[in-house]
Amino acid sequence: MARRKLIYEGKAKILYEGPEPGTIVQYFKDDATAGNAAKHAVVEGKGVLNNRLSEFFMAGLNGIGVPTHFIRRLNMREQLVHAVEIIPLEVVVRNVAAGSLSERLGIEEGTPLPRPIIEFYFKDDALGDPLVTEEHILAFNWASQQDLDDMVALALRVNDFLSGVMLGAGIRLIDFKIEVGRVWDGDFQRLLVADEISPDSCRLWDIETGQKLDKDVFRRDLGELADAYTEVARRLGVMPKQGRAGGGPKLVH
Ligand code: UDP
């Protein structure tokens, strides 16, 4: 009999049934994809780094009362999380213009925004995750008005937390994406930050030099992705100081 049951395999993670009802084991792969998987590579050590970084951010959020799905890290590539019903929206928060916002609206990358801007994208690979409005979300019943209000509140709290943590590490949080899940307590539903928070889903620029320390390094062929993520982890004190993740026994502890 298999050790555990596969629930879902995505581009960067695999979900397995957890040891207790209502739990899931989230496994971080080394695969990197961009442009809706048009570009793909295996980046040795990325899964280990993202497992650690996502643990760091989610545990930090739990610690300040922002509810997340994170329970505990199990090993180098796996973490135990609450099973949630994922709301089929990507919630993007932007502090500085970059990426698709810059392209869509013709705003130069790096232009500070007058206030954090929140956007919703419908999670559908076949459609390329299109930008949607609250009207679409409510009309098609992807989320309720209450869910939307709660998602905005969660997203802004995550933004404040992440911005502060990054600032302390000499990093500017340009934008990021979160996913939100529902859990049920009897008839009550609660929303949790789910999926992952890692340099795969954030834009992170060095405060001094503007150097990119996120997945744009891969999307735009700017260098070694694992080096950028290792630098983020090092600055946050998340990983041992020397060496790349993924290889040596020194990383096991
Ligand atoms: N993002 C993500 N997954 C996606 C799309 C975007 O994690 O499927 C993140 C991305 O890393 C960036 C932010 O959301 O931090 C905003 O991305 P944008 O809309 O600019 O799209 P992109 O330029 O990445 O296509």
Tab-separated table of C-alpha atoms and ligand atoms in Angstrom:
chain	number	residue	atom	x	y	z
A	1	MET	CA	0.000	0.000	0.000
A	2	ALA	CA	1.230	3.479	-0.838
A	3	ARG	CA	2.494	5.465	2.133
A	4	ARG	CA	-0.039	8.183	1.432
A	5	LYS	CA	-2.620	9.131	-1.092
A	6	LEU	CA	-1.931	11.692	-3.779
A	7	ILE	CA	-4.604	14.365	-3.912
A	8	TYR	CA	-3.285	16.768	-6.514
A	9	GLU	CA	-0.108	17.502	-8.426
A	10	GLY	CA	0.450	21.089	-9.537
A	11	LYS	CA	3.306	22.880	-11.258
A	12	ALA	CA	5.428	23.448	-8.159
A	13	LYS	CA	3.803	21.363	-5.438
A	14	ILE	CA	2.175	18.015	-4.737
A	15	LEU	CA	-0.601	17.554	-2.179
A	16	TYR	CA	-0.997	14.284	-0.267
A	17	GLU	CA	-3.621	13.207	2.202
A	18	GLY	CA	-2.456	14.170	5.710
A	19	PRO	CA	-2.152	11.913	8.773
A	20	GLU	CA	-5.376	13.213	10.335
A	21	PRO	CA	-8.703	14.217	8.800
A	22	GLY	CA	-8.648	17.831	7.714
A	23	THR	CA	-4.903	17.866	7.107
A	24	ILE	CA	-2.813	17.769	3.956
A	25	VAL	CA	0.882	17.233	3.318
A	26	GLN	CA	2.232	19.829	0.923
A	27	TYR	CA	5.380	18.727	-0.957
A	28	PHE	CA	7.533	21.384	-2.668
A	29	LYS	CA	9.018	20.334	-6.002
A	30	ASP	CA	12.089	21.800	-7.691
A	31	ASP	CA	10.156	22.629	-10.855
A	32	ALA	CA	10.027	26.243	-12.000
A	33	THR	CA	7.464	27.331	-14.563
A	34	ALA	CA	6.557	30.669	-16.072
A	35	GLY	CA	4.126	31.985	-18.639
A	36	ASN	CA	1.496	29.400	-17.718
A	37	ALA	CA	4.100	26.587	-17.968
A	38	ALA	CA	5.332	27.694	-21.423
A	39	LYS	CA	8.772	27.863	-19.796
A	40	HIS	CA	9.898	25.058	-17.503
A	41	ALA	CA	13.066	24.045	-15.690
A	42	VAL	CA	14.143	22.032	-12.706
A	43	VAL	CA	16.013	24.262	-10.262
A	44	GLU	CA	17.830	22.095	-7.778
A	45	GLY	CA	17.043	23.113	-4.215
A	46	LYS	CA	14.136	25.444	-5.013
A	47	GLY	CA	11.595	23.207	-3.273
A	48	VAL	CA	13.686	23.078	-0.114
A	49	LEU	CA	14.042	26.857	-0.074
A	50	ASN	CA	10.358	27.520	-0.732
A	51	ASN	CA	9.294	25.026	1.924
A	52	ARG	CA	11.438	26.906	4.449
A	53	LEU	CA	10.473	30.365	3.262
A	54	SER	CA	6.772	29.606	3.145
A	55	GLU	CA	7.034	28.152	6.661
A	56	PHE	CA	8.781	31.318	7.809
A	57	PHE	CA	6.131	33.666	6.377
A	58	MET	CA	3.083	31.580	7.273
A	59	ALA	CA	4.268	30.880	10.826
A	60	GLY	CA	5.015	34.589	11.207
A	61	LEU	CA	1.517	35.462	10.023
A	62	ASN	CA	-0.032	32.914	12.390
A	63	GLY	CA	2.025	34.529	15.148
A	64	ILE	CA	0.436	37.942	14.597
A	65	GLY	CA	-3.069	36.560	14.299
A	66	VAL	CA	-3.396	36.371	10.522
A	67	PRO	CA	-4.843	32.893	10.007
A	68	THR	CA	-3.032	30.616	7.559
A	69	HIS	CA	-3.267	26.957	6.615
A	70	PHE	CA	0.229	26.247	7.979
A	71	ILE	CA	0.499	23.766	10.857
A	72	ARG	CA	4.157	22.661	10.863
A	73	ARG	CA	7.053	21.729	8.662
A	74	LEU	CA	7.601	17.980	8.460
A	75	ASN	CA	10.932	17.733	6.663
A	76	MET	CA	13.035	19.470	4.039
A	77	ARG	CA	10.376	19.377	1.357
A	78	GLU	CA	7.087	18.840	3.163
A	79	GLN	CA	4.804	20.731	5.477
A	80	LEU	CA	1.561	19.829	7.196
A	81	VAL	CA	-1.298	22.208	6.439
A	82	HIS	CA	-5.020	22.456	7.066
A	83	ALA	CA	-7.156	21.105	4.251
A	84	VAL	CA	-9.119	24.029	2.823
A	85	GLU	CA	-11.529	24.647	0.015
A	86	ILE	CA	-9.520	26.966	-2.230
A	87	ILE	CA	-11.395	30.019	-3.485
A	88	PRO	CA	-10.633	29.998	-7.235
A	89	LEU	CA	-9.011	33.439	-7.217
A	90	GLU	CA	-5.451	34.681	-7.090
A	91	VAL	CA	-5.282	37.759	-4.911
A	92	VAL	CA	-2.470	40.073	-6.014
A	93	VAL	CA	-1.305	43.016	-3.902
A	94	ARG	CA	0.909	45.628	-5.528
A	95	ASN	CA	2.965	48.359	-3.886
A	96	VAL	CA	5.108	49.273	-6.880
A	97	ALA	CA	4.254	48.952	-10.578
A	98	ALA	CA	5.738	45.879	-12.297
A	99	GLY	CA	4.855	42.948	-14.510
A	100	SER	CA	1.376	42.772	-15.954
A	101	LEU	CA	0.243	46.053	-14.336
A	102	SER	CA	3.059	47.930	-16.041
A	103	GLU	CA	2.265	46.284	-19.369
A	104	ARG	CA	-1.494	46.712	-19.147
A	105	LEU	CA	-1.483	50.332	-18.036
A	106	GLY	CA	1.814	51.543	-19.457
A	107	ILE	CA	3.284	52.466	-16.079
A	108	GLU	CA	7.048	52.139	-15.886
A	109	GLU	CA	8.283	49.275	-13.718
A	110	GLY	CA	9.484	50.582	-10.368
A	111	THR	CA	6.943	53.419	-10.119
A	112	PRO	CA	5.630	53.494	-6.542
A	113	LEU	CA	1.837	53.207	-6.419
A	114	PRO	CA	-0.158	55.820	-4.477
A	115	ARG	CA	-1.671	53.047	-2.328
A	116	PRO	CA	-1.583	49.266	-2.306
A	117	ILE	CA	-3.667	47.971	-5.205
A	118	ILE	CA	-5.485	44.657	-4.917
A	119	GLU	CA	-6.427	42.643	-7.982
A	120	PHE	CA	-8.242	39.355	-8.463
A	121	TYR	CA	-7.402	36.797	-11.135
A	122	PHE	CA	-9.629	33.816	-11.900
A	123	LYS	CA	-7.652	30.604	-11.371
A	124	ASP	CA	-7.998	28.817	-14.695
A	125	ASP	CA	-4.887	27.645	-16.531
A	126	ALA	CA	-6.783	27.095	-19.786
A	127	LEU	CA	-7.792	30.764	-19.766
A	128	GLY	CA	-4.377	31.975	-18.538
A	129	ASP	CA	-5.719	33.209	-15.167
A	130	PRO	CA	-7.582	36.297	-16.437
A	131	LEU	CA	-7.954	39.494	-14.404
A	132	VAL	CA	-11.532	39.713	-13.105
A	133	THR	CA	-13.581	42.322	-11.306
A	134	GLU	CA	-15.728	42.028	-8.191
A	135	GLU	CA	-18.747	42.033	-10.507
A	136	HIS	CA	-17.540	38.828	-12.173
A	137	ILE	CA	-16.696	37.231	-8.844
A	138	LEU	CA	-20.126	37.940	-7.359
A	139	ALA	CA	-22.122	37.195	-10.514
A	140	PHE	CA	-20.447	33.828	-11.043
A	141	ASN	CA	-20.501	33.069	-7.333
A	142	TRP	CA	-16.779	32.385	-6.985
A	143	ALA	CA	-16.923	34.212	-3.658
A	144	SER	CA	-19.474	36.185	-1.654
A	145	GLN	CA	-19.282	39.889	-0.807
A	146	GLN	CA	-18.290	38.885	2.732
A	147	ASP	CA	-15.531	36.651	1.354
A	148	LEU	CA	-14.287	39.519	-0.792
A	149	ASP	CA	-14.192	41.907	2.153
A	150	ASP	CA	-12.370	39.297	4.245
A	151	MET	CA	-9.923	38.554	1.425
A	152	VAL	CA	-9.061	42.233	1.030
A	153	ALA	CA	-8.520	42.576	4.785
A	154	LEU	CA	-6.317	39.456	4.847
A	155	ALA	CA	-4.347	40.574	1.810
A	156	LEU	CA	-3.621	43.997	3.329
A	157	ARG	CA	-2.467	42.467	6.601
A	158	VAL	CA	-0.202	40.061	4.728
A	159	ASN	CA	1.128	43.042	2.767
A	160	ASP	CA	1.963	44.992	5.922
A	161	PHE	CA	3.636	41.997	7.539
A	162	LEU	CA	5.632	40.944	4.485
A	163	SER	CA	6.657	44.510	3.636
A	164	GLY	CA	8.030	44.992	7.152
A	165	VAL	CA	9.845	41.668	7.265
A	166	MET	CA	11.388	42.307	3.852
A	167	LEU	CA	12.380	45.869	4.756
A	168	GLY	CA	14.304	44.473	7.718
A	169	ALA	CA	16.225	42.295	5.261
A	170	GLY	CA	16.995	45.137	2.850
A	171	ILE	CA	14.372	43.973	0.372
A	172	ARG	CA	11.536	45.942	-1.226
A	173	LEU	CA	8.252	44.062	-1.564
A	174	ILE	CA	7.020	45.092	-5.008
A	175	ASP	CA	3.999	42.788	-5.260
A	176	PHE	CA	2.843	39.304	-4.343
A	177	LYS	CA	0.080	36.794	-4.841
A	178	ILE	CA	-1.826	34.832	-2.221
A	179	GLU	CA	-4.529	32.230	-2.374
A	180	VAL	CA	-7.263	31.986	0.205
A	181	GLY	CA	-9.091	28.896	1.438
A	182	ARG	CA	-12.258	28.202	3.401
A	183	VAL	CA	-12.505	25.978	6.441
A	184	TRP	CA	-15.747	25.111	8.165
A	185	ASP	CA	-16.403	25.167	11.933
A	186	GLY	CA	-19.873	23.659	11.913
A	187	ASP	CA	-21.984	26.179	10.038
A	188	PHE	CA	-19.358	28.903	10.296
A	189	GLN	CA	-16.767	29.406	7.638
A	190	ARG	CA	-13.395	31.017	8.168
A	191	LEU	CA	-10.887	32.131	5.571
A	192	LEU	CA	-7.205	31.222	5.778
A	193	VAL	CA	-4.189	32.232	3.754
A	194	ALA	CA	-3.323	29.034	1.861
A	195	ASP	CA	-1.012	27.669	-0.864
A	196	GLU	CA	2.456	29.202	-0.379
A	197	ILE	CA	4.232	32.489	0.153
A	198	SER	CA	7.673	32.361	-1.429
A	199	PRO	CA	9.837	34.172	-3.987
A	200	ASP	CA	7.862	32.196	-6.604
A	201	SER	CA	4.828	34.343	-5.809
A	202	CYS	CA	6.418	37.686	-4.839
A	203	ARG	CA	8.483	40.352	-6.524
A	204	LEU	CA	11.434	41.196	-4.302
A	205	TRP	CA	14.018	43.826	-5.176
A	206	ASP	CA	17.156	44.684	-3.258
A	207	ILE	CA	16.583	48.089	-1.662
A	208	GLU	CA	20.016	49.442	-2.582
A	209	THR	CA	20.685	47.986	-6.018
A	210	GLY	CA	17.231	47.044	-7.302
A	211	GLN	CA	18.540	43.531	-8.010
A	212	LYS	CA	15.697	41.064	-8.529
A	213	LEU	CA	15.560	38.266	-5.949
A	214	ASP	CA	12.405	36.483	-7.155
A	215	LYS	CA	10.992	34.377	-9.972
A	216	ASP	CA	11.597	37.152	-12.503
A	217	VAL	CA	15.224	35.918	-12.435
A	218	PHE	CA	13.860	32.796	-14.132
A	219	ARG	CA	11.096	34.437	-16.197
A	220	ARG	CA	13.538	36.973	-17.653
A	221	ASP	CA	16.755	34.871	-17.690
A	222	LEU	CA	18.608	37.140	-15.274
A	223	GLY	CA	20.784	34.514	-13.576
A	224	GLU	CA	20.570	31.547	-11.235
A	225	LEU	CA	17.209	31.298	-9.523
A	226	ALA	CA	18.491	29.190	-6.632
A	227	ASP	CA	21.143	31.817	-5.864
A	228	ALA	CA	18.493	34.551	-5.648
A	229	TYR	CA	16.238	32.490	-3.370
A	230	THR	CA	19.210	31.435	-1.228
A	231	GLU	CA	20.051	35.117	-0.786
A	232	VAL	CA	16.494	35.891	0.384
A	233	ALA	CA	16.622	32.965	2.818
A	234	ARG	CA	20.057	33.990	4.070
A	235	ARG	CA	18.982	37.578	4.721
A	236	LEU	CA	15.906	36.411	6.597
A	237	GLY	CA	18.013	33.993	8.649
A	238	VAL	CA	15.935	31.098	7.363
A	239	MET	CA	18.674	28.877	5.963
A	240	PRO	CA	22.225	28.008	6.971
A	241	LYS	CA	24.615	30.706	5.864
A	242	GLN	CA	26.736	28.868	3.351
A	243	GLY	CA	25.941	26.549	0.494
A	244	ARG	CA	23.008	26.017	-1.771
A	245	ALA	CA	19.919	24.190	-0.646
A	246	GLY	CA	19.121	20.750	-1.921
A	247	GLY	CA	22.484	19.092	-1.764
A	248	GLY	CA	24.577	18.495	1.282
A	249	PRO	CA	23.789	16.711	4.519
A	250	LYS	CA	24.626	19.915	6.405
A	251	LEU	CA	21.115	21.120	5.583
A	252	VAL	CA	19.424	18.347	7.545
A	253	HIS	CA	18.635	19.340	11.102
B	1	UDP	N1	1.918	35.752	-9.550
B	1	UDP	C1	1.909	34.437	-9.117
B	1	UDP	N2	1.271	33.500	-9.860
B	1	UDP	C2	0.633	33.788	-11.020
B	1	UDP	C3	0.646	35.130	-11.462
B	1	UDP	C4	1.294	36.079	-10.704
B	1	UDP	O1	2.463	34.129	-8.068
B	1	UDP	O2	0.055	32.879	-11.646
B	1	UDP	C5	2.598	36.776	-8.746
B	1	UDP	C6	3.859	37.282	-9.412
B	1	UDP	O3	4.983	36.545	-8.976
B	1	UDP	C7	3.935	38.708	-8.951
B	1	UDP	C8	2.473	39.108	-8.735
B	1	UDP	O4	1.740	37.891	-8.624
B	1	UDP	O5	4.589	38.782	-7.698
B	1	UDP	C9	1.903	39.940	-9.856
B	1	UDP	O6	2.122	39.276	-11.075
B	1	UDP	P1	1.740	39.961	-12.456
B	1	UDP	O7	0.268	40.140	-12.536
B	1	UDP	O8	2.570	41.171	-12.661
B	1	UDP	O9	2.030	38.862	-13.538
B	1	UDP	P2	3.349	38.394	-14.264
B	1	UDP	O10	4.058	39.617	-14.738
B	1	UDP	O11	4.084	37.631	-13.218
B	1	UDP	O12	2.815	37.536	-15.367
